[in-house]
Short mmCIF file of C-alpha atoms in Angstrom, two decimals:
data_model
loop_
_atom_site.label_atom_id
_atom_site.label_comp_id
_atom_site.label_asym_id
_atom_site.label_seq_id
_atom_site.Cartn_x
_atom_site.Cartn_y
_atom_site.Cartn_z
CA MET A 18 38.13 -20.34 -101.49
CA THR A 19 35.79 -17.41 -102.15
CA GLY A 20 36.49 -13.95 -100.94
CA GLY A 21 33.03 -13.37 -99.42
CA ASN A 22 34.00 -14.87 -96.06
CA LEU A 23 37.07 -12.67 -95.86
CA ASP A 24 34.67 -9.77 -95.84
CA GLU A 25 32.66 -11.55 -93.16
CA MET A 26 35.61 -12.16 -90.89
CA LEU A 27 37.07 -8.70 -91.21
CA ASP A 28 33.67 -7.11 -90.84
CA GLU A 29 33.10 -9.05 -87.61
CA ASP A 30 36.62 -8.29 -86.40
CA PRO A 31 36.31 -5.42 -83.87
CA TYR A 32 39.94 -4.54 -84.41
CA ARG A 33 39.60 -4.06 -88.19
CA ARG A 34 36.32 -2.12 -88.54
CA GLY A 35 36.36 1.00 -90.55
CA ARG A 36 39.55 0.12 -92.54
CA ARG A 37 39.55 -0.34 -96.26
CA SER A 38 41.94 -2.45 -98.36
CA SER A 39 43.23 -1.27 -101.64
CA GLY A 40 43.22 -4.16 -104.13
CA HIS A 41 40.49 -5.97 -102.28
CA ALA A 42 38.68 -7.06 -105.44
CA ASP A 43 41.93 -8.42 -106.94
CA ARG A 44 42.59 -10.63 -103.95
CA ARG A 45 39.10 -12.01 -104.04
CA ALA A 46 39.48 -12.90 -107.72
CA ALA A 47 42.79 -14.63 -106.98
CA ASP A 48 41.20 -16.66 -104.21
CA ARG A 49 38.43 -17.84 -106.49
CA ALA A 50 40.92 -18.92 -109.06
CA ALA A 51 42.90 -20.83 -106.45
CA VAL A 52 39.86 -22.74 -105.31
CA ASP A 53 38.91 -23.74 -108.84
CA ARG A 54 42.32 -25.28 -109.54
CA VAL A 55 42.96 -28.92 -108.81
CA PRO A 56 45.24 -29.80 -105.92
CA GLY A 57 48.88 -29.40 -106.83
CA ASP A 58 48.42 -26.74 -109.49
CA ARG A 59 50.08 -23.44 -108.76
CA GLY A 60 50.01 -20.14 -110.34
CA PRO A 61 53.06 -18.00 -110.71
CA GLY A 62 54.45 -17.06 -107.29
CA GLU A 63 51.85 -19.10 -105.36
CA ARG A 64 52.36 -21.52 -102.54
CA GLY A 65 50.55 -24.82 -102.09
CA LEU A 66 47.47 -25.26 -99.86
CA ALA A 67 49.75 -26.60 -97.16
CA GLY A 68 51.06 -23.12 -96.70
CA ARG A 69 47.59 -21.69 -95.95
CA HIS A 70 46.23 -20.94 -92.47
CA PRO A 71 44.92 -24.21 -90.96
CA GLU A 72 41.36 -23.03 -90.61
CA ASP A 73 40.74 -20.12 -92.91
CA GLY A 74 42.71 -21.22 -95.93
CA TYR A 75 44.46 -17.87 -96.34
CA ALA A 76 48.08 -17.88 -97.38
CA ASP A 77 50.46 -16.32 -94.90
CA GLU A 78 52.09 -14.32 -97.64
CA GLY A 79 48.68 -13.34 -98.97
CA TYR A 80 48.03 -11.78 -95.59
CA ALA A 81 51.40 -10.19 -95.72
CA GLU A 82 50.29 -8.33 -98.82
CA ASP A 83 47.52 -6.74 -96.79
CA GLY A 84 49.66 -5.96 -93.80
CA TYR A 85 48.89 -9.02 -91.64
CA VAL A 86 52.09 -10.95 -91.17
CA GLY A 87 53.02 -13.43 -88.53
CA GLU A 88 52.75 -12.03 -85.05
CA GLY A 89 51.25 -8.82 -86.32
CA TYR A 90 48.07 -10.69 -87.15
CA ALA A 91 48.13 -12.29 -83.73
CA GLU A 92 48.15 -8.83 -82.17
CA GLY A 93 44.79 -8.26 -83.83
CA GLY A 94 43.43 -11.13 -81.77
CA TYR A 95 43.08 -13.73 -84.59
CA ALA A 96 46.24 -15.83 -84.33
CA GLY A 97 46.40 -19.58 -84.77
CA GLU A 98 44.42 -21.80 -82.50
CA GLY A 99 43.30 -18.92 -80.31
CA TYR A 100 41.15 -17.67 -83.13
CA ALA A 101 39.80 -21.15 -83.86
CA ASP A 102 38.86 -21.55 -80.20
CA ASP A 103 37.10 -18.22 -80.14
CA TYR A 104 35.16 -19.10 -83.24
CA GLU A 105 34.13 -22.48 -81.87
CA ASP A 106 32.95 -20.85 -78.64
CA ASP A 107 30.59 -18.58 -80.52
CA PRO A 108 27.30 -18.69 -78.58
CA HIS A 109 25.45 -18.74 -81.93
CA PRO A 110 27.40 -21.21 -84.09
CA ARG A 111 26.40 -21.74 -87.66
CA ASP A 112 25.66 -25.31 -88.72
CA ALA A 113 28.27 -27.20 -90.63
CA GLY A 114 26.50 -26.78 -93.93
CA SER A 115 26.37 -23.04 -93.67
CA HIS A 116 29.90 -22.75 -92.31
CA ARG A 117 31.76 -24.43 -95.12
CA ASP A 118 31.19 -26.71 -98.03
CA ARG A 119 33.67 -29.29 -99.32
CA ARG A 120 33.62 -29.84 -103.07
CA ASP A 121 35.98 -31.89 -105.34
CA GLY A 122 38.41 -32.48 -102.47
CA GLY A 123 38.79 -28.75 -101.90
CA ARG A 124 37.08 -26.38 -99.38
CA ARG A 125 34.68 -23.50 -100.11
CA ARG A 126 33.51 -20.97 -97.66
CA ASP A 127 29.76 -20.42 -97.67
CA ARG A 128 29.18 -17.08 -99.28
CA ARG A 129 27.22 -15.47 -96.47
CA SER A 130 27.45 -12.08 -94.90
CA ALA A 131 28.12 -11.42 -91.22
CA GLY A 132 24.41 -11.69 -90.55
CA GLY A 133 24.23 -15.13 -92.13
CA TYR A 134 22.43 -13.99 -95.31
CA PRO A 135 23.73 -14.39 -98.88
CA PRO A 136 25.32 -11.25 -100.28
CA PRO A 137 23.65 -9.53 -103.21
CA ASP A 138 24.41 -10.64 -106.76
CA ASP A 139 26.83 -7.80 -107.32
CA ALA A 140 28.89 -8.69 -104.23
CA GLU A 141 31.74 -9.77 -106.49
CA ASP A 142 32.18 -6.21 -107.65
CA TRP A 143 31.48 -4.54 -104.37
CA GLY A 144 34.05 -1.87 -103.86
CA GLY A 145 32.95 -0.44 -100.53
CA GLY A 146 34.79 -0.72 -97.23
CA TRP A 147 34.58 -3.87 -95.16
CA ASP A 148 32.42 -2.05 -92.58
CA ASP A 149 29.73 -0.63 -94.87
CA GLU A 150 27.24 -3.33 -93.98
CA GLY A 151 27.92 -2.72 -90.22
CA ALA A 152 27.35 1.00 -90.75
CA ASP A 153 23.97 0.22 -92.28
CA GLU A 154 23.10 -1.82 -89.23
CA ARG A 155 24.20 1.00 -86.90
CA ARG A 156 22.18 3.49 -88.88
CA SER A 157 19.14 1.21 -88.64
CA ARG A 158 19.61 0.96 -84.88
CA ALA A 159 20.14 4.73 -84.43
CA LEU A 160 17.05 5.68 -86.41
CA PRO A 161 14.48 4.72 -83.69
CA LYS A 162 16.57 6.55 -81.08
CA LEU A 163 16.67 9.65 -83.25
CA ILE A 164 12.90 9.50 -83.73
CA ALA A 165 12.37 9.13 -79.96
CA VAL A 166 14.58 12.16 -79.24
CA LEU A 167 12.71 14.22 -81.81
CA LEU A 168 9.37 13.23 -80.26
CA VAL A 169 10.56 14.29 -76.78
CA VAL A 170 11.84 17.62 -78.10
CA ALA A 171 8.54 18.21 -79.91
CA ALA A 172 6.58 17.45 -76.72
CA LEU A 173 8.70 19.86 -74.67
CA LEU A 174 8.28 22.58 -77.26
CA GLY A 175 4.52 22.03 -77.21
CA VAL A 176 4.39 22.40 -73.42
CA ALA A 177 6.53 25.54 -73.55
CA ILE A 178 4.38 27.11 -76.26
CA PHE A 179 1.21 26.28 -74.29
CA GLY A 180 2.66 27.80 -71.09
CA ILE A 181 3.79 30.95 -72.87
CA GLY A 182 0.35 31.26 -74.39
CA LYS A 183 -1.27 31.04 -70.96
CA VAL A 184 1.06 33.73 -69.57
CA ILE A 185 0.43 36.00 -72.53
CA GLY A 186 -3.29 35.43 -72.10
CA ARG A 187 -3.16 36.57 -68.49
CA VAL A 188 -1.01 39.60 -69.17
CA SER A 189 -3.05 40.70 -72.14
CA GLY A 190 -6.37 40.22 -70.35
CA GLY A 191 -7.44 37.02 -72.03
CA SER A 192 -10.29 34.81 -70.89
CA THR A 193 -8.51 34.00 -67.61
CA SER A 194 -8.40 37.75 -66.79
CA ALA A 195 -11.93 38.61 -67.83
CA ASP A 196 -13.00 41.98 -66.47
CA TYR A 197 -16.09 44.15 -66.36
CA ALA A 198 -16.07 47.80 -67.35
CA GLY A 199 -17.26 50.65 -65.15
CA SER A 200 -18.40 50.99 -61.54
CA GLY A 201 -21.13 48.33 -61.69
CA ASP A 202 -24.74 48.42 -60.57
CA GLY A 203 -26.96 47.07 -57.80
CA ILE A 204 -25.67 46.15 -54.33
CA ALA A 205 -23.33 43.36 -53.27
CA VAL A 206 -22.16 42.71 -49.70
CA VAL A 207 -18.68 41.23 -49.35
CA GLN A 208 -16.88 39.98 -46.25
CA VAL A 209 -13.09 40.41 -46.14
CA PRO A 210 -11.64 37.98 -43.56
CA ASP A 211 -8.94 39.06 -41.15
CA GLY A 212 -5.50 38.39 -42.66
CA ALA A 213 -6.89 37.70 -46.14
CA THR A 214 -4.46 37.77 -49.09
CA ALA A 215 -5.16 39.53 -52.38
CA ARG A 216 -6.15 36.24 -53.98
CA GLN A 217 -8.50 35.36 -51.11
CA ILE A 218 -10.16 38.76 -51.43
CA ALA A 219 -10.37 38.23 -55.19
CA VAL A 220 -12.18 34.93 -54.64
CA GLU A 221 -14.69 36.62 -52.31
CA LEU A 222 -15.34 39.33 -54.90
CA HIS A 223 -15.78 36.85 -57.72
CA ASP A 224 -18.08 34.61 -55.67
CA ALA A 225 -20.25 37.65 -54.87
CA GLU A 226 -20.37 38.50 -58.60
CA VAL A 227 -18.60 41.79 -58.02
CA THR A 228 -15.75 41.06 -60.43
CA ALA A 229 -15.62 38.98 -63.62
CA SER A 230 -12.59 36.91 -62.63
CA VAL A 231 -10.19 36.26 -59.78
CA SER A 232 -7.08 37.07 -61.80
CA ALA A 233 -8.38 40.49 -62.86
CA PHE A 234 -8.52 41.69 -59.25
CA VAL A 235 -5.21 40.04 -58.34
CA LYS A 236 -3.61 41.88 -61.26
CA ALA A 237 -5.13 45.21 -60.19
CA ALA A 238 -4.10 44.73 -56.55
CA SER A 239 -0.54 43.76 -57.52
CA ALA A 240 -0.18 46.98 -59.49
CA ASN A 241 -1.41 49.20 -56.63
CA PRO A 242 0.65 49.32 -53.38
CA LYS A 243 -2.34 50.82 -51.56
CA ALA A 244 -4.05 47.44 -51.81
CA LEU A 245 -2.05 46.43 -48.73
CA GLY A 246 -4.25 48.84 -46.77
CA ILE A 247 -7.48 46.88 -47.29
CA GLN A 248 -8.99 46.27 -43.85
CA PRO A 249 -10.95 43.21 -42.73
CA GLY A 250 -14.67 43.71 -42.44
CA THR A 251 -17.91 43.88 -44.37
CA TYR A 252 -18.20 46.09 -47.45
CA ARG A 253 -21.12 47.30 -49.49
CA LEU A 254 -20.07 47.22 -53.14
CA ARG A 255 -21.79 46.92 -56.51
CA SER A 256 -22.26 44.00 -58.83
CA ARG A 257 -20.28 43.70 -62.08
CA MET A 258 -17.59 46.21 -61.18
CA SER A 259 -14.26 46.46 -62.96
CA ALA A 260 -11.36 45.15 -60.90
CA GLU A 261 -9.95 48.67 -60.59
CA ALA A 262 -13.31 50.03 -59.39
CA ALA A 263 -13.68 47.21 -56.85
CA LEU A 264 -10.20 47.90 -55.48
CA ALA A 265 -10.95 51.63 -55.15
CA ALA A 266 -14.20 50.84 -53.30
CA LEU A 267 -12.43 48.55 -50.84
CA LEU A 268 -9.97 51.34 -50.07
CA ASP A 269 -12.80 53.84 -49.48
CA PRO A 270 -13.92 53.88 -45.79
CA ALA A 271 -17.43 54.80 -46.93
CA SER A 272 -17.86 51.30 -48.38
CA SER A 273 -17.47 49.66 -44.98
CA ALA A 274 -19.01 52.44 -42.85
CA PRO A 275 -22.53 50.92 -42.86
CA PHE A 276 -21.12 47.80 -41.19
CA LYS A 277 -18.80 49.42 -38.63
CA PHE A 278 -19.58 50.03 -35.00
CA VAL A 279 -17.23 51.97 -32.74
CA ILE A 280 -17.04 51.70 -28.97
CA LYS A 281 -15.10 54.76 -27.84
CA GLU A 282 -12.86 54.72 -24.80
CA GLY A 283 -14.86 55.72 -21.73
CA MET A 284 -18.29 54.87 -23.17
CA THR A 285 -20.70 53.24 -20.72
CA VAL A 286 -22.77 50.11 -21.29
CA HIS A 287 -25.87 52.27 -21.63
CA GLN A 288 -24.23 54.30 -24.40
CA VAL A 289 -23.11 51.14 -26.22
CA LEU A 290 -26.59 49.60 -26.10
CA ASP A 291 -28.18 52.81 -27.31
CA GLY A 292 -25.71 52.94 -30.18
CA LEU A 293 -26.64 49.44 -31.29
CA HIS A 294 -30.30 50.34 -31.04
CA GLN A 295 -29.83 53.43 -33.20
CA ARG A 296 -27.60 51.71 -35.70
CA LEU A 297 -29.31 48.37 -36.19
CA GLY A 298 -32.86 49.08 -35.02
CA LEU A 299 -32.63 46.44 -32.31
CA PRO A 300 -35.15 46.94 -29.47
CA LEU A 301 -33.39 48.68 -26.59
CA SER A 302 -35.36 46.65 -24.06
CA ASP A 303 -33.99 43.42 -25.55
CA LEU A 304 -30.44 44.72 -25.34
CA GLU A 305 -30.90 45.85 -21.72
CA ALA A 306 -32.30 42.44 -20.79
CA ILE A 307 -29.13 40.82 -22.14
CA ALA A 308 -26.96 43.29 -20.19
CA ARG A 309 -28.73 42.36 -16.94
CA ASN A 310 -27.76 38.71 -17.49
CA PRO A 311 -24.14 39.11 -18.72
CA ALA A 312 -23.03 35.56 -17.87
CA GLN A 313 -24.32 34.41 -21.27
CA LEU A 314 -21.77 36.71 -22.91
CA GLY A 315 -18.73 34.89 -21.51
CA LEU A 316 -17.63 37.50 -18.96
CA PRO A 317 -14.48 36.87 -16.91
CA SER A 318 -15.26 35.12 -13.67
CA TYR A 319 -14.17 38.15 -11.62
CA ALA A 320 -16.46 40.65 -13.42
CA PRO A 321 -19.37 41.82 -11.18
CA THR A 322 -21.28 43.51 -14.01
CA LEU A 323 -21.04 44.09 -17.77
CA GLU A 324 -19.70 47.62 -17.22
CA GLY A 325 -16.01 47.86 -17.96
CA TYR A 326 -15.84 44.69 -20.10
CA LEU A 327 -17.02 45.90 -23.51
CA PHE A 328 -13.62 46.71 -24.94
CA PRO A 329 -13.31 49.99 -26.87
CA SER A 330 -12.54 49.31 -30.53
CA THR A 331 -14.00 49.34 -34.04
CA TYR A 332 -16.11 46.29 -34.75
CA ASP A 333 -17.50 44.76 -37.90
CA LEU A 334 -21.25 44.25 -37.81
CA VAL A 335 -21.60 41.01 -39.72
CA PRO A 336 -25.02 40.85 -41.38
CA GLY A 337 -27.26 38.35 -39.66
CA SER A 338 -25.47 38.48 -36.29
CA THR A 339 -27.69 38.34 -33.21
CA PRO A 340 -27.45 40.89 -30.33
CA ILE A 341 -25.89 38.23 -28.11
CA GLN A 342 -23.26 37.48 -30.76
CA LEU A 343 -22.41 41.17 -31.11
CA LEU A 344 -22.09 41.78 -27.36
CA THR A 345 -20.12 38.57 -26.95
CA SER A 346 -17.60 39.78 -29.53
CA PHE A 347 -17.04 42.93 -27.45
CA VAL A 348 -16.42 40.89 -24.28
CA THR A 349 -14.15 38.46 -26.14
CA ARG A 350 -12.01 41.36 -27.27
CA PHE A 351 -11.66 42.58 -23.65
CA LYS A 352 -10.44 39.16 -22.53
CA LYS A 353 -7.92 39.08 -25.35
CA GLU A 354 -6.53 42.51 -24.47
CA ALA A 355 -6.48 41.76 -20.75
CA ALA A 356 -4.48 38.61 -21.39
CA SER A 357 -2.02 40.57 -23.55
CA ILE A 358 -1.10 42.81 -20.57
CA ASP A 359 -1.23 39.95 -18.03
CA LEU A 360 -3.92 41.76 -16.04
CA GLU A 361 -4.69 39.06 -13.48
CA ALA A 362 -1.08 38.27 -12.58
CA LYS A 363 -0.09 41.92 -12.27
CA ALA A 364 -3.15 42.68 -10.16
CA ALA A 365 -2.12 39.90 -7.80
CA ALA A 366 1.39 41.40 -7.59
CA LEU A 367 -0.17 44.70 -6.49
CA GLY A 368 -2.33 42.93 -3.93
CA THR A 369 -5.44 44.06 -5.83
CA ARG A 370 -8.34 42.11 -7.28
CA PRO A 371 -8.61 42.09 -11.11
CA ALA A 372 -12.11 43.61 -10.88
CA ASP A 373 -10.71 46.53 -8.82
CA ILE A 374 -8.06 47.13 -11.51
CA VAL A 375 -10.84 47.47 -14.08
CA THR A 376 -12.78 49.83 -11.75
CA ILE A 377 -9.74 52.05 -11.12
CA ALA A 378 -8.98 52.09 -14.84
CA SER A 379 -12.57 53.16 -15.58
CA ILE A 380 -12.20 56.11 -13.19
CA VAL A 381 -8.87 57.10 -14.75
CA GLU A 382 -10.55 56.96 -18.17
CA LYS A 383 -13.25 59.42 -17.03
CA GLU A 384 -11.00 61.80 -15.09
CA VAL A 385 -8.31 62.65 -17.65
CA ALA A 386 -8.05 62.75 -21.42
CA ASN A 387 -4.25 62.52 -21.74
CA ALA A 388 -2.95 58.99 -21.62
CA SER A 389 0.43 60.16 -20.31
CA GLU A 390 -1.29 61.47 -17.16
CA GLY A 391 -3.07 58.17 -16.45
CA PRO A 392 -0.37 56.62 -14.20
CA LYS A 393 -0.33 59.78 -11.99
CA VAL A 394 -4.12 59.75 -11.59
CA ALA A 395 -3.94 56.06 -10.69
CA ARG A 396 -1.36 56.92 -8.05
CA VAL A 397 -3.68 59.54 -6.51
CA ILE A 398 -6.44 56.91 -6.28
CA TYR A 399 -4.13 54.40 -4.60
CA ASN A 400 -2.81 57.10 -2.22
CA ARG A 401 -6.31 58.13 -1.16
CA LEU A 402 -7.44 54.52 -0.69
CA GLY A 403 -4.37 53.89 1.45
CA ASP A 404 -4.50 57.13 3.45
CA THR A 405 -4.34 56.58 7.21
CA SER A 406 -4.31 60.23 8.27
CA GLY A 407 -8.08 60.55 8.11
CA ARG A 408 -7.94 63.33 5.53
CA PHE A 409 -9.48 61.08 2.89
CA ARG A 410 -12.21 58.85 4.21
CA ARG A 411 -13.53 58.70 0.67
CA LEU A 412 -12.21 58.97 -2.87
CA ASP A 413 -14.25 62.09 -3.58
CA MET A 414 -14.20 61.54 -7.35
CA ASP A 415 -16.82 63.54 -9.27
CA SER A 416 -16.79 61.00 -12.10
CA THR A 417 -18.25 58.34 -9.82
CA THR A 418 -20.97 60.70 -8.60
CA ARG A 419 -21.97 61.54 -12.16
CA TYR A 420 -22.23 57.81 -12.97
CA ALA A 421 -24.47 57.36 -9.94
CA GLU A 422 -26.66 60.17 -11.30
CA ASP A 423 -27.25 58.36 -14.57
CA GLU A 424 -24.20 59.91 -16.22
CA TYR A 425 -25.17 63.45 -15.45
CA GLU A 426 -22.89 65.95 -17.25
CA GLY A 427 -23.88 69.33 -15.81
CA PRO A 428 -22.59 71.01 -12.63
CA LEU A 429 -23.15 68.80 -9.59
CA THR A 430 -25.41 70.09 -6.85
CA LYS A 431 -24.96 69.58 -3.12
CA ASP A 432 -27.86 67.18 -3.09
CA GLN A 433 -26.22 65.06 -5.76
CA LEU A 434 -22.88 65.14 -3.98
CA ASN A 435 -24.43 64.05 -0.70
CA LYS A 436 -26.83 61.43 -2.07
CA ALA A 437 -26.28 57.94 -0.70
CA ASN A 438 -25.43 55.80 -3.68
CA PRO A 439 -22.91 52.95 -3.87
CA TYR A 440 -21.27 54.69 -6.83
CA ASN A 441 -21.11 58.12 -5.16
CA THR A 442 -17.61 58.23 -3.72
CA ARG A 443 -18.40 61.63 -2.25
CA SER A 444 -20.57 59.93 0.32
CA VAL A 445 -19.40 56.29 0.31
CA ALA A 446 -15.92 55.13 1.32
CA GLY A 447 -13.73 53.02 -0.87
CA LEU A 448 -14.11 52.05 -4.52
CA PRO A 449 -17.53 51.80 -6.15
CA PRO A 450 -18.91 48.24 -6.56
CA GLY A 451 -17.93 48.14 -10.20
CA ALA A 452 -16.51 50.04 -13.14
CA ILE A 453 -18.09 53.31 -14.27
CA SER A 454 -17.03 53.06 -17.95
CA ASN A 455 -15.32 50.81 -20.46
CA PRO A 456 -11.61 51.66 -20.20
CA GLY A 457 -9.10 51.45 -23.02
CA ILE A 458 -5.78 49.67 -22.89
CA TRP A 459 -3.84 52.73 -21.71
CA ALA A 460 -6.14 53.20 -18.68
CA LEU A 461 -5.83 49.52 -17.77
CA LYS A 462 -2.05 49.79 -17.94
CA SER A 463 -2.16 52.94 -15.78
CA ALA A 464 -4.07 51.06 -13.07
CA LEU A 465 -1.57 48.19 -13.22
CA GLU A 466 1.51 50.42 -13.31
CA PRO A 467 0.83 53.61 -11.29
CA ALA A 468 3.49 56.32 -11.21
CA ALA A 469 5.58 56.79 -8.10
CA GLY A 470 4.54 59.91 -6.11
CA SER A 471 2.82 61.30 -3.04
CA TRP A 472 0.08 63.24 -4.80
CA LEU A 473 -3.33 63.45 -3.19
CA TYR A 474 -5.01 65.99 -5.49
CA PHE A 475 -5.35 66.68 -9.19
CA VAL A 476 -7.45 68.92 -11.40
CA SER A 477 -7.75 69.10 -15.18
CA MET A 478 -7.60 72.59 -16.68
CA PRO A 479 -10.49 73.45 -19.03
CA GLN A 480 -8.44 75.52 -21.50
CA SER A 481 -4.82 74.38 -21.34
CA LYS A 482 -6.02 70.75 -21.25
CA VAL A 483 -3.34 69.75 -18.75
CA THR A 484 -3.72 68.22 -15.31
CA ARG A 485 -2.02 69.67 -12.25
CA PHE A 486 -1.12 67.43 -9.34
CA ALA A 487 -0.63 68.50 -5.72
CA THR A 488 0.51 66.96 -2.47
CA THR A 489 0.11 69.80 0.07
CA ASP A 490 -2.88 72.01 0.73
CA ALA A 491 -0.95 75.03 -0.57
CA GLU A 492 -0.22 73.31 -3.88
CA TRP A 493 -3.82 72.32 -4.12
CA ALA A 494 -5.05 75.90 -3.51
CA GLU A 495 -2.76 77.16 -6.30
CA ALA A 496 -4.04 74.55 -8.72
CA ARG A 497 -7.67 75.43 -7.97
CA ALA A 498 -6.97 79.09 -8.58
CA GLN A 499 -5.63 78.28 -12.07
CA TYR A 500 -8.66 76.13 -12.74
CA ARG A 501 -11.03 79.00 -11.96
CA ALA A 502 -8.90 81.38 -14.02
CA GLU A 503 -9.41 79.16 -17.08
CA GLY A 504 -13.18 79.25 -16.62
CA GLY A 505 -13.67 76.18 -14.56
CA ARG A 506 -16.55 75.94 -12.15
CA GLU A 507 -16.60 74.00 -8.90
#
């Protein structure tokens, strides 16, 4: 029997892989010699074929020389019939011709490797371990896996290098951070939306061709904490400005001044319309016609006129806006602020109409300059309106008389004080038919939350800029004396 199949069996044996046998070549030579002898011949110290393993033809003692004796071999999982059964149950059996070949009454094992292929010509002198051919197979199977891992690593490195390059490009001002130099030229109008982020502003600038790239402005804004102070509105800038120059211009109030319109607390509708006329060149007659038909501006249902409902604030004059759109924005702001202080519900709690709250607030706005004194002035108005003693048949407020006289600012004459006019509270009882100015939020709150007190008089001092309040006639006479002492004229 040849020794090639011994290599096959031990190479396929999972319990014997990786072990080498000293004297392996000698045993194989001895096996070949045994096969070539005729039956019955023996060499020195050899047993007959009857003593070999029933299937494999290996002598028991021959196995003993290699450390496989009796039950010890069985522990390896190849004992007796159990091994024969396992071999016969091989799901890929070799055909009889390839498995063994009987010649001259003896048996030869087909000299094939574990893979079923003939060994190389020098297999007789092969001195490697029994598992060398299995190692080659494992190396051949591992090679594609190794190549796949290397390809994945190379791809990841490529992505990382690309990402780092992009970051370096942005930081170093590469093409993604392109920037102009200098303060630019020409004129560019840019709208900054309310609540816009730095990137949104950067997009507006880039779209208007103010800056060369979005990232350049974002980078400049991120490096300057003052960028948080950019206000919403319309700005007049220049084209092709550096990101730094554009940021500085947005922080400069002068850039947005041409597009800002301010309604000051206490201004009248007439003053607001004249301001729009002066600022935008709109025909005053057109503006006055709109004011006479205020329903188109979305006034609250309780408002008798436009007066009192143009809320004092700073507004952005968006280029292209119509007069109706501008005036509507002023009214919309009033409704928003009125809702924030729950004007209608609180007026109902006081037993007062919402329109009367606005009228009282407009008088408070005209009578005193100090917001802290507003609730006291409101209390005087409520006390006079509720007086049952007959001392105050009227409010007697000079501010209402001045409004009736087309906002007259000089000393009032007796004729003016006695003129019959719905807004002249010197001659007409009760509140005027509507507001006499556009009150701010503090005046509206004063009308809704008057201070507790019994005051019936007040006078604002011309020099000390304080207001004195009085309940009795004596207190009132003392307050008037101080007023005259400070240069006031009655």
